[in-house]
Short mmCIF file of C-alpha atoms and ligand atoms in Angstrom, two decimals:
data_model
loop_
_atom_site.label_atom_id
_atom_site.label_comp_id
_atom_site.label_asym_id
_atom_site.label_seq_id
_atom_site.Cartn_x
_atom_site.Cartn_y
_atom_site.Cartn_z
CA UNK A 37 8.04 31.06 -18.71
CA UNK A 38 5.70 33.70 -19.45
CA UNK A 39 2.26 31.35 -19.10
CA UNK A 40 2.23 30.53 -15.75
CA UNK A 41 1.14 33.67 -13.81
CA UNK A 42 2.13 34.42 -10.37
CA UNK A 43 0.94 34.00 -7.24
CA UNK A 44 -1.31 36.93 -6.30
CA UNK A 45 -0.49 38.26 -2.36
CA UNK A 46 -3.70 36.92 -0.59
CA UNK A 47 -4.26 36.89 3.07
CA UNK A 48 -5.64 33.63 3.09
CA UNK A 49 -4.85 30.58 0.84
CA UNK A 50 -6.71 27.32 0.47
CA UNK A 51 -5.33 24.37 -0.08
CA UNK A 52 -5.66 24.43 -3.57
CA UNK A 53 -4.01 27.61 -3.95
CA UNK A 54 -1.58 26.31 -2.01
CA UNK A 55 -0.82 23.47 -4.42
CA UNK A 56 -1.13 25.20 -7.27
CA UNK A 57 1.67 27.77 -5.47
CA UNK A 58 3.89 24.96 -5.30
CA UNK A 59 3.17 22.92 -8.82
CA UNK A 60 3.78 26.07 -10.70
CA UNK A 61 7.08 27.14 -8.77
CA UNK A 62 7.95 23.85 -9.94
CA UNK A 63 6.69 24.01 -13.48
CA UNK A 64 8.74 26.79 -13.69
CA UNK A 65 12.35 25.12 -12.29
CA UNK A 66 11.98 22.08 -14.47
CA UNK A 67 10.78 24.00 -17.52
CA UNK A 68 7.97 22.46 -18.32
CA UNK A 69 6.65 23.06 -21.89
CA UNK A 70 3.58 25.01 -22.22
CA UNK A 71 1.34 22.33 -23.81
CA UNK A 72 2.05 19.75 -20.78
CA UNK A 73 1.28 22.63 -18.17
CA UNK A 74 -2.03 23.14 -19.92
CA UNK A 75 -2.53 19.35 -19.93
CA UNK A 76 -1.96 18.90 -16.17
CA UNK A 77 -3.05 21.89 -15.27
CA UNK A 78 -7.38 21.01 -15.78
CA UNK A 79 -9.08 17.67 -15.05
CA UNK A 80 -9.73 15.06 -17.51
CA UNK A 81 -13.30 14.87 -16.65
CA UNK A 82 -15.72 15.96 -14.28
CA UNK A 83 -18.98 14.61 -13.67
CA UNK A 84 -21.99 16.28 -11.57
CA UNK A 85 -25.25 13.90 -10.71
CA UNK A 86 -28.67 14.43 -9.18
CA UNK A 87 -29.72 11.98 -6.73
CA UNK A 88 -32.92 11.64 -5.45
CA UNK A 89 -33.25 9.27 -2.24
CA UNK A 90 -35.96 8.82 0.16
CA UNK A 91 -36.16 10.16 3.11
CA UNK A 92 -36.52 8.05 6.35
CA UNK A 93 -39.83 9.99 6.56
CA UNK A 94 -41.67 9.18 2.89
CA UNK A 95 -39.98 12.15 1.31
CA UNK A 96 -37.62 12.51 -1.44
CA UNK A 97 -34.53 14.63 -0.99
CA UNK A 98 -32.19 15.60 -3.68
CA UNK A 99 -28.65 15.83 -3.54
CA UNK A 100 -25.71 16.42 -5.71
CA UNK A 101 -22.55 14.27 -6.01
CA UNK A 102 -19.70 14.71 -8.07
CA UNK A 103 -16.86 12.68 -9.15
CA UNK A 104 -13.69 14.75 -11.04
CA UNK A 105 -10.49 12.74 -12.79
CA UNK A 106 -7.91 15.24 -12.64
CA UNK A 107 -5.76 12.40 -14.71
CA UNK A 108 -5.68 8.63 -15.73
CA UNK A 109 -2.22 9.47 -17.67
CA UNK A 110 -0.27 6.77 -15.50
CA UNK A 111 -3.46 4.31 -14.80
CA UNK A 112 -6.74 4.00 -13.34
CA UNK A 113 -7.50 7.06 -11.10
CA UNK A 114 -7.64 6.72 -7.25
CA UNK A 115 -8.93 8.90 -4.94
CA UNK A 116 -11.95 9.41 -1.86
CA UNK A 117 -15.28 10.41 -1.70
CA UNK A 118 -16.16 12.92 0.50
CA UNK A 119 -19.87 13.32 2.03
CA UNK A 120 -20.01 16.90 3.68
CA UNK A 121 -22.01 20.20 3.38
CA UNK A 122 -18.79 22.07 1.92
CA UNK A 123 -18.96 20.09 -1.24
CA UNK A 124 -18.41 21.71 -4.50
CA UNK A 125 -16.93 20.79 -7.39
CA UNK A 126 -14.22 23.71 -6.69
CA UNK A 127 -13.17 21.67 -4.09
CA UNK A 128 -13.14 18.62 -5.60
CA UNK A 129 -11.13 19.56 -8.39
CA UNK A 130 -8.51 20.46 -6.23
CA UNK A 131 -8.49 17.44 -4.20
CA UNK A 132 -8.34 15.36 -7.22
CA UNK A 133 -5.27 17.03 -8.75
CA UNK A 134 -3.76 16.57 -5.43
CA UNK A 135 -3.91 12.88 -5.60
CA UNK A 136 -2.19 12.64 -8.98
CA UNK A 137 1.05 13.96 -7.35
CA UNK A 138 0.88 12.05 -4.54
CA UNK A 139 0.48 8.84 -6.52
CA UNK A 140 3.21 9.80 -8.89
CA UNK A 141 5.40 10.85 -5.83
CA UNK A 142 5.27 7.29 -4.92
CA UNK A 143 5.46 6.05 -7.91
CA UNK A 144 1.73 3.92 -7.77
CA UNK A 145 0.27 3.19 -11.35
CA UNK A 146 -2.62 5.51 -10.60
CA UNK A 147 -3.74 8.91 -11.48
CA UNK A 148 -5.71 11.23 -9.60
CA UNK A 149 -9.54 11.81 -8.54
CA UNK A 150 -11.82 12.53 -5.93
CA UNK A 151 -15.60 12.83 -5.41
CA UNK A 152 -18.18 14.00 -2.90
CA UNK A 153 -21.55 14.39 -2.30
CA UNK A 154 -23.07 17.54 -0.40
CA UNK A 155 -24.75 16.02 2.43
CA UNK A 156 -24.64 16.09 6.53
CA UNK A 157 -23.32 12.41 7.40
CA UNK A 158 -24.02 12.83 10.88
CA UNK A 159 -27.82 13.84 10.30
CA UNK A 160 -28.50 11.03 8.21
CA UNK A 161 -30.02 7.89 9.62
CA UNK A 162 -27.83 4.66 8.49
CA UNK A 163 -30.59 3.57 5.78
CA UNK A 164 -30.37 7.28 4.12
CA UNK A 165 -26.47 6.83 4.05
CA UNK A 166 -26.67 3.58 2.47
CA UNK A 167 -29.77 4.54 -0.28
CA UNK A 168 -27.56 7.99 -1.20
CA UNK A 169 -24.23 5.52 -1.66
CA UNK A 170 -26.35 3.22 -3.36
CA UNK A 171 -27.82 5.61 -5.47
CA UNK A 172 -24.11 7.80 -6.35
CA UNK A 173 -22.95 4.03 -7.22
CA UNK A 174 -25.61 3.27 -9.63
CA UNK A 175 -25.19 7.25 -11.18
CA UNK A 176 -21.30 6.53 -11.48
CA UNK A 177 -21.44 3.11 -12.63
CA UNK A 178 -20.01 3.85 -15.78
CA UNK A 179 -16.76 6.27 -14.36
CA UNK A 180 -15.71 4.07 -11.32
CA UNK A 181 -14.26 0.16 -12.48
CA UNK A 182 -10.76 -1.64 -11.16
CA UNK A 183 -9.45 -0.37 -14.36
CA UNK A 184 -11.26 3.04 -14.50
CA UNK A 185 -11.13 4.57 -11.39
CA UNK A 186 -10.58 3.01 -7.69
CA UNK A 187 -12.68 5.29 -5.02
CA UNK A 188 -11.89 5.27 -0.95
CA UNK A 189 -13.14 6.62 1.92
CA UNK A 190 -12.59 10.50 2.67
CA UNK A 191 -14.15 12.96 5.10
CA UNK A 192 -17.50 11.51 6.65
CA UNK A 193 -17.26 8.24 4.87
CA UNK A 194 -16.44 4.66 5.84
CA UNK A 195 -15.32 1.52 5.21
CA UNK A 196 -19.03 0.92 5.44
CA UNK A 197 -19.78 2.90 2.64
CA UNK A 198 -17.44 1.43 1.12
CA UNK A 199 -18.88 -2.06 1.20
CA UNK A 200 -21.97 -0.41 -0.15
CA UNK A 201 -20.40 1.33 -2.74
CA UNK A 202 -18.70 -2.43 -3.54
CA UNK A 203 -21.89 -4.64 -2.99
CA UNK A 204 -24.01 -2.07 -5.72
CA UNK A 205 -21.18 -2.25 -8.44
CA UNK A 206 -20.86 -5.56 -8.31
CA UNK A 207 -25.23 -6.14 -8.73
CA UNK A 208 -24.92 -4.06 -11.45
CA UNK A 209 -21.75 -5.75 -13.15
CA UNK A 210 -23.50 -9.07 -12.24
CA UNK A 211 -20.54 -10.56 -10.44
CA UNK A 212 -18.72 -9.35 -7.01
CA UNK A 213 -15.79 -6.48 -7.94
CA UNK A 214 -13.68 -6.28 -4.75
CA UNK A 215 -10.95 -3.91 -6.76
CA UNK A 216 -13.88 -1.52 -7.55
CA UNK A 217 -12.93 0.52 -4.23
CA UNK A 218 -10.66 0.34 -1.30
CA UNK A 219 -10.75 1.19 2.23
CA UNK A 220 -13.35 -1.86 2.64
CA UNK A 221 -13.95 -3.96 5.78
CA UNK A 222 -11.02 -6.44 6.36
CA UNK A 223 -13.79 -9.90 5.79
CA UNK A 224 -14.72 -7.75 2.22
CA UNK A 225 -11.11 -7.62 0.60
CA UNK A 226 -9.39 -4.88 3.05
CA UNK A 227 -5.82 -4.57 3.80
CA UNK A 228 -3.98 -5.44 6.67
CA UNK A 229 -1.85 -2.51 7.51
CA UNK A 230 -4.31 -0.22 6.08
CA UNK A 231 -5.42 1.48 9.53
CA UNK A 232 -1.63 1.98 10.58
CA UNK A 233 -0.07 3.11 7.19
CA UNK A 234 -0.53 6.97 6.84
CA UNK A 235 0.93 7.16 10.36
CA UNK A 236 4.11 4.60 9.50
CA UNK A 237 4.26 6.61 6.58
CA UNK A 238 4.82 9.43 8.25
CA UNK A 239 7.34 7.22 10.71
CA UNK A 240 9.89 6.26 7.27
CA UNK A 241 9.43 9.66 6.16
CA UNK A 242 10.35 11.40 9.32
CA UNK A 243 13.09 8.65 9.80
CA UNK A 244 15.07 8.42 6.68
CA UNK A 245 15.04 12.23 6.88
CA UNK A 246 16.48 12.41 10.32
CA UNK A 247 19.25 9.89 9.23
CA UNK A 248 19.86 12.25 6.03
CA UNK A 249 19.98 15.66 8.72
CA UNK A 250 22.29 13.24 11.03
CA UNK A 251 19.33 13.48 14.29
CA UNK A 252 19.56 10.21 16.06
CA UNK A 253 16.38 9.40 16.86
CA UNK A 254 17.19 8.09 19.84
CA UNK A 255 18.38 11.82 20.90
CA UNK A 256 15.16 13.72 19.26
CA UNK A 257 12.48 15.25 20.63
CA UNK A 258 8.95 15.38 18.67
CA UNK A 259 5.76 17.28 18.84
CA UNK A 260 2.83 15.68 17.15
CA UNK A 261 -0.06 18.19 16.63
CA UNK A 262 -3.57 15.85 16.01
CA UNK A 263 -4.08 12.89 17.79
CA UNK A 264 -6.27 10.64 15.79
CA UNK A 265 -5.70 8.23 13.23
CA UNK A 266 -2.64 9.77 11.57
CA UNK A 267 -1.39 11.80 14.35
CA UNK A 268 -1.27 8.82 17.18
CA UNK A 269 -0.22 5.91 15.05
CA UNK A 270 2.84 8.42 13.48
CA UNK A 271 3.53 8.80 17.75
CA UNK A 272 3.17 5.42 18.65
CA UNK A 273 5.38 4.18 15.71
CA UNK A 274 8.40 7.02 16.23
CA UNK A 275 8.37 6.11 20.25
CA UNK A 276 8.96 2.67 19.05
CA UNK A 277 12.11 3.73 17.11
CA UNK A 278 13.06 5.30 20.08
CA UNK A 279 11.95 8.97 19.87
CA UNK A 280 10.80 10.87 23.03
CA UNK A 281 7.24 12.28 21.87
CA UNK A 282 7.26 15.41 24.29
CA UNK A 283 3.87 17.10 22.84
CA UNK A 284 0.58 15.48 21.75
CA UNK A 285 -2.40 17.89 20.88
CA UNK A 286 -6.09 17.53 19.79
CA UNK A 287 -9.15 19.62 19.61
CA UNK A 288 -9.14 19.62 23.38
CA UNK A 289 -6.01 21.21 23.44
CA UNK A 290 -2.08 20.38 23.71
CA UNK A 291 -0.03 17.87 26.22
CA UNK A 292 3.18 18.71 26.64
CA UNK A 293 5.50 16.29 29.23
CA UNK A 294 9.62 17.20 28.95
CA UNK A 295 10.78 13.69 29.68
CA UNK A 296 7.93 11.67 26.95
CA UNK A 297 4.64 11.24 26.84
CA UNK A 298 3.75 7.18 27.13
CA UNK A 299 2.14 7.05 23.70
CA UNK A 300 0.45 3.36 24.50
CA UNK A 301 -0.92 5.13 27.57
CA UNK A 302 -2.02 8.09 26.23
CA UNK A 303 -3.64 6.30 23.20
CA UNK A 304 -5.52 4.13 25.31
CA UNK A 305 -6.69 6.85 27.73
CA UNK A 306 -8.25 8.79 24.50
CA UNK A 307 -10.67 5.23 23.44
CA UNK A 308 -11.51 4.96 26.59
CA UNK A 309 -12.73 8.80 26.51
CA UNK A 310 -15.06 8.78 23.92
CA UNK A 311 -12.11 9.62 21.23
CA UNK A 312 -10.47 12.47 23.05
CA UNK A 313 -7.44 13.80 25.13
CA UNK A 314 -9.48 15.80 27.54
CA UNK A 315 -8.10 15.36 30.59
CA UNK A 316 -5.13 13.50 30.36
CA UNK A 317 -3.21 13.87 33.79
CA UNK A 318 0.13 12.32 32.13
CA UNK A 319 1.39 15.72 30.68
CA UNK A 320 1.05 19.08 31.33
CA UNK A 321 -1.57 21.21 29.69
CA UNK A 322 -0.41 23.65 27.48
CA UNK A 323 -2.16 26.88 24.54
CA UNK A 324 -3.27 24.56 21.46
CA UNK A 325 -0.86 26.70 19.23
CA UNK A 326 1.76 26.55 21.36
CA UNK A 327 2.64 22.71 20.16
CA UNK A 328 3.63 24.32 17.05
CA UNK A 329 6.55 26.60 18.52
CA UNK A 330 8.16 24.06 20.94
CA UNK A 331 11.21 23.41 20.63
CA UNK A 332 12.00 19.99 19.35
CA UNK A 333 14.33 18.53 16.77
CA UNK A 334 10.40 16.97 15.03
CA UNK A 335 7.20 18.46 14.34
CA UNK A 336 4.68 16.41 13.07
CA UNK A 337 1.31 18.26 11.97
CA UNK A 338 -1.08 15.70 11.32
CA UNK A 339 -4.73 17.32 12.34
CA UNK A 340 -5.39 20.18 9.67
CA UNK A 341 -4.44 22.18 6.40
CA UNK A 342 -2.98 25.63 7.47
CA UNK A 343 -2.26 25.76 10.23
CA UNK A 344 1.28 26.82 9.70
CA UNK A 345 1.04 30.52 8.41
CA UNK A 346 2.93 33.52 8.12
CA UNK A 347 1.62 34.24 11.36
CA UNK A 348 3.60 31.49 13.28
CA UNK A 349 6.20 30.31 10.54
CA UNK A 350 8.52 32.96 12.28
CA UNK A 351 8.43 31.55 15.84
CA UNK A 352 9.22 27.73 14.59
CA UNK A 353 11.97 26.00 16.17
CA UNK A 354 11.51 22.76 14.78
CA UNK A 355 14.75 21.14 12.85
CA UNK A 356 12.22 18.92 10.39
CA UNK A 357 8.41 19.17 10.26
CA UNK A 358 6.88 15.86 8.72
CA UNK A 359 3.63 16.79 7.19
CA UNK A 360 0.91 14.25 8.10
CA UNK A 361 -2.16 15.99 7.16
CA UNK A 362 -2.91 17.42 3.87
CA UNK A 363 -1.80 20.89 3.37
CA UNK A 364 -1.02 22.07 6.83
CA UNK A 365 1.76 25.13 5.81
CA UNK A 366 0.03 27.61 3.87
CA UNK A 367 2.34 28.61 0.36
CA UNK A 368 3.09 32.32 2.04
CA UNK A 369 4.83 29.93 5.17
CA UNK A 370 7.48 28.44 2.97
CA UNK A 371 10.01 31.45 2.21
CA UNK A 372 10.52 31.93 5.30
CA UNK A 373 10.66 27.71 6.47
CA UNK A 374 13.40 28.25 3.54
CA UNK A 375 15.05 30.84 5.37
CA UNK A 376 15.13 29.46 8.58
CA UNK A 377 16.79 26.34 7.16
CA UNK A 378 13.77 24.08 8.19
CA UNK A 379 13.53 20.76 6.22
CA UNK A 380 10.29 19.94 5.57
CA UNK A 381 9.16 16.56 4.22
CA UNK A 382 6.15 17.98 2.48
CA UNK A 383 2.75 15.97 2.40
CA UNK A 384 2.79 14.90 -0.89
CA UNK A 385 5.53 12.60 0.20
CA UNK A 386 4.80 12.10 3.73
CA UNK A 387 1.33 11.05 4.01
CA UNK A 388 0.99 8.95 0.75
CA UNK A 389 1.73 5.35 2.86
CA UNK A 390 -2.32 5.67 3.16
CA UNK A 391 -2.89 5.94 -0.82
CA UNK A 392 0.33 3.32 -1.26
CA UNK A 393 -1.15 0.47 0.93
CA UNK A 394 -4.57 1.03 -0.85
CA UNK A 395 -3.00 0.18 -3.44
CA UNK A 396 -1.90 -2.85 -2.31
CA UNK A 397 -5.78 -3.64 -1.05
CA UNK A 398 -6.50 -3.10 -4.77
CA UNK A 399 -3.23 -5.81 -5.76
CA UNK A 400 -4.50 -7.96 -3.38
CA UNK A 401 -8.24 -8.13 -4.51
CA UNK A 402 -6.70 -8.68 -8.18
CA UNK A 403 -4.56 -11.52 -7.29
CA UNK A 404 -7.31 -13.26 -5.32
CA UNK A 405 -4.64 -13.85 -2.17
CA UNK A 406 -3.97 -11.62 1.18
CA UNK A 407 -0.68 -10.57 2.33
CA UNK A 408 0.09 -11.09 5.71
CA UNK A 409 0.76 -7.30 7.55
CA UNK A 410 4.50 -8.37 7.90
CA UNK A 411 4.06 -8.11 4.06
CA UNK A 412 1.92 -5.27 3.74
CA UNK A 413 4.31 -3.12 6.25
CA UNK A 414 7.49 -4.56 4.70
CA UNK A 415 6.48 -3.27 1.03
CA UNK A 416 4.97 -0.01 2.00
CA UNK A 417 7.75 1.29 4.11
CA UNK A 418 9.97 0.22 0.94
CA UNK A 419 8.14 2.08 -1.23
CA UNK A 420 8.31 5.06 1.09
CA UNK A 421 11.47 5.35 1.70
CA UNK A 422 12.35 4.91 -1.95
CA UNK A 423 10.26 8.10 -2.50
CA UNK A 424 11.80 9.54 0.10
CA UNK A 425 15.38 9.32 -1.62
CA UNK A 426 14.21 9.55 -5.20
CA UNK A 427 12.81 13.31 -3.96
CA UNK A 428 16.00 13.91 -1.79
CA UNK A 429 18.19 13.33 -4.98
CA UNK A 430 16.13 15.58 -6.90
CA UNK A 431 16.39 18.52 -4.22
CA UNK A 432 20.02 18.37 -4.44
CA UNK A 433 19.91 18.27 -8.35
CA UNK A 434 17.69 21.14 -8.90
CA UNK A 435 19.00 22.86 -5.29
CA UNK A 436 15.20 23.60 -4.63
CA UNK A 437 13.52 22.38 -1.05
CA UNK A 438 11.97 19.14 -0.34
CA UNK A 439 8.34 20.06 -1.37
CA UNK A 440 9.46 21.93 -5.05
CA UNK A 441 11.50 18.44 -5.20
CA UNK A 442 8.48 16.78 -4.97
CA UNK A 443 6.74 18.32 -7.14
CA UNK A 444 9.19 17.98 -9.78
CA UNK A 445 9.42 14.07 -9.05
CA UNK A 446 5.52 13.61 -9.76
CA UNK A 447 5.03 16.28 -12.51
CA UNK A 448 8.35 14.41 -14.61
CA UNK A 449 6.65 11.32 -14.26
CA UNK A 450 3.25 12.11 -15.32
CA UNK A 451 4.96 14.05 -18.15
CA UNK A 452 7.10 12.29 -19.21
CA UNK A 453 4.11 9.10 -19.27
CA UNK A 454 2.18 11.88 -21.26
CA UNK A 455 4.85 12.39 -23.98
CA UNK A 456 5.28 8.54 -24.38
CA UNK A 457 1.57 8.00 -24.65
CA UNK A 458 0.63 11.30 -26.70
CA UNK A 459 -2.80 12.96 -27.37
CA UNK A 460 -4.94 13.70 -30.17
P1 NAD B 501 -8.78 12.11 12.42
O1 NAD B 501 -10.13 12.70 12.36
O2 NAD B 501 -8.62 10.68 12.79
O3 NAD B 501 -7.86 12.96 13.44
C1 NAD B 501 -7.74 14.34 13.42
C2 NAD B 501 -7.16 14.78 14.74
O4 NAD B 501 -6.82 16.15 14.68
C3 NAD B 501 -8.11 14.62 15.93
O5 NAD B 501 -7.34 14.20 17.05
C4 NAD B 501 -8.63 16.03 16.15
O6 NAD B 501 -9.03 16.25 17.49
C5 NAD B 501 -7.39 16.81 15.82
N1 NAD B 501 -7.60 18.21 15.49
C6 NAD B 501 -8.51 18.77 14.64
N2 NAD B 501 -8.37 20.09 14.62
C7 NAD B 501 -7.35 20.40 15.44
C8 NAD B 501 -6.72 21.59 15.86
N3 NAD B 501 -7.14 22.76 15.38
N4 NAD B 501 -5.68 21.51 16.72
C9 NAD B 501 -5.26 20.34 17.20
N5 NAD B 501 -5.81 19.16 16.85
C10 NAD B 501 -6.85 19.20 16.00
O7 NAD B 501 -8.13 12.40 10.98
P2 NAD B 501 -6.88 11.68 10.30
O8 NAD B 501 -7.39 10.59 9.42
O9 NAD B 501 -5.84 11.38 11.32
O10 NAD B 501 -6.37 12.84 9.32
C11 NAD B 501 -5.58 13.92 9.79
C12 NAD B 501 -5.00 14.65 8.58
O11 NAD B 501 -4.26 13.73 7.78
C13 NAD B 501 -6.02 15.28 7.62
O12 NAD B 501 -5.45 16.45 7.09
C14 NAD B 501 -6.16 14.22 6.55
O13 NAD B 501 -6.60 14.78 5.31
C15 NAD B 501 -4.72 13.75 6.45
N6 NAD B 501 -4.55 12.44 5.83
C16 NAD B 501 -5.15 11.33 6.36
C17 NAD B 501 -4.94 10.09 5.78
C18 NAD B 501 -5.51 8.83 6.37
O14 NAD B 501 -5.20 7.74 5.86
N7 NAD B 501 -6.29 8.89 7.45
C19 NAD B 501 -4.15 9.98 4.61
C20 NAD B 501 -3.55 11.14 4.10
C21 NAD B 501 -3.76 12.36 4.72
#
């Protein structure tokens, strides 16, 4: 297919390059017709805004927020708002593309977006924060809607601002709009289960794999790199099923403990330590890299993108790495994961129980009812581990790796939507 072009050899990769590394290697396996690939390939809309706020001191400050729909093929587009000084509308893009795959992966009725405003969160009194929301809210009025597009919370934003962003819609539509935006306060229309599900997510995904691979869990050893929302709910929930979780790292560095680390112990230490592991007497202090070469049968990155590069991929030992975070293997890493005959249950997949059990805040605001978390956890870890299969399946079809599998999976679905519903 002579229109997709190849990767270029680059000593670094973002995560967009990374994605778009992976969506065109799978393009490519499942053939996909020029036309569509040009389709999916740019965002349905972008929009760029000016928003002047006052200032806690009298003056007026400017600032510029975006909000890109990489697609609304299979429904109203989902995806966060990010409020940090790396902001573009490069970067946004990207994201937004991103969470059309994972919401296809799944199998949600949503396409992608995301938005962000270029700002410092945490130099920003609380009445700034809420004016700027306010103020992106009343600029976007006419993108976001339950039945347009559904924001969340990202980097540097709340469930706070999210019950901003909900209370200014709703002035503005004249009634209240709960399904506007998700990620809100439990009292405003948030989900139960919504704190816990990346991490239990990540659990089904790094469970049903192990049964596929034949690891008991009961015999396997993880590493869990990123110890904060994701990273310690994923380690609470697999030492639950019985896993011995011998490594836990976060920015203060890596715990490593051969017989298990007491998850409910070490979780509770960190709140009571303003957030961190620093000093944690219940394991042994090891390098901060080092949590990504132990030996284990699990490795679960859940802190950052790329941190597994073609400088480390050699010197993993892991049997299956469960991808928490967004993007952690760089594209360069995954020839030689291949090689090395590493399963890898790529992010995509493995971190959508977050964007799947927003969904369900969204179906529950709709409905005017609330599921009970037995509910919310019962559904979501369906879901998941239906995606997990559907993508296994395809990996054996196509005899391609999890993550091209997964790829394939979202882009047939999107396409195939696009071909039923047609353009101009
Ligand atoms: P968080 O801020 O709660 O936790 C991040 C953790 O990673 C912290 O413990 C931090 O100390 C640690 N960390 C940061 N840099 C590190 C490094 N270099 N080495 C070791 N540890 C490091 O964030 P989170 O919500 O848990 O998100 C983690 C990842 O998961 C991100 O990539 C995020 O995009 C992705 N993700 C999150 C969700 C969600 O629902 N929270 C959903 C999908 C994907």
């Amino acid at each position: 297919m002579g229109f997709i072009e190849p990767a270029p050899i680059r000593d670094h990769a973002n995560p967009f390059e990374s994605m778009m590394d992976r969506f065109n290697v799978a393009a490519e396996i499942m053939g996909l017709d020029e036309e569509v690939y040009n389709v999916l390939k740019s965002p349905a809309k972008q929009v760029t805004v000016s928003l002047p706020v006052t200032m806690d001191n009298g003056s007026i400050k400017v600032f510029e927020g975006h909000r890109v729909i990489h697609s609304n093929i299979l429904g109203p587009s989902k995806g966060g708002i990010r409020y940090d000084m790396a902001v573009n509308i490069d970067e946004v893009k990207a994201l937004a593309a991103w969470m059309t795959w994972k919401c296809a992966v799944v199998d949600i009725p949503y396409g992608g977006a995301k938005g962000g405003i270029k700002c410092d969160p945490r130099n920003m009194s609380r009445g700034e924060l809420e004016r700027l929301t306010r103020a992106y809210t009343s600029a976007m009025a006419e993108i976001f809607g339950p039945d347009r597009d559904i924001p969340a919370p990202d980097m540097g934003t709340s469930q706070e601002v999210m019950a901003w962003l909900m209370d200014e819609y709703s002035k503005l539509a004249g009634t209240t709009v709960q399904a506007v935006v998700t990620g809100k306060p439990l009292v405003l229309g948030g989900s139960l289960g919504r704190t816990e599900a990346t991490g239990r997510g990540v659990m089904i995904s790094a469970i049903v794999a192990m049964e596929k691979m034949k690891i008991n869990p009961y015999h396997a050893t993880v590493a869990v790199q990123g110890f904060g929302n994701v990273g310690s709910w994923a380690a609470k929930l697999l030492a639950e099923r019985g896993c011995t979780i011998v490594a836990v790292s976060d920015l203060s560095g890596a715990y490593y403990n051969e017989k298990g680390i007491n998850i409910d112990e070490a979780i509770a230490y960190r709140d009571g330590n303003n957030g961190s592991m620093d000093g944690y007497k219940g394991a042994e202090k090891i390098g901060s890299d080092d949590i990504l070469t132990l030996e284990v049968d699990v490795l679960v990155p859940a802190a950052k993108e790329d941190v597994i590069t073609t400088a480390n991929v050699n010197d993993i030992r892991a049997k299956l790495i469960v991808e928490g975070a967004n993007g952690p293997t760089v594209a360069d890493a995954d020839q030689v994961i291949n090689e090395k005959g590493i399963t890898v249950a790529p992010d995509i997949l493995a971190n959508a129980g977050g964007v799947t059990v927003s969904y369900f805040e969204w179906v529950q605001n709709r409905l005017g009812y609330k599921w009970n978390r037995e509910r919310v956890n019962r559904r979501s870890d369906r879901i998941m581990k239906e995606a997990f299969d559907r993508v296994w399946e395809t990996a054996q079809t196509y005899k391609v790796p999890l993550r091209i599998a997964a790829y394939i999976v979202a882009i047939k679905k999107v396409s195939e939507t696009y071909r039923y519903r047609g353009g101009f």
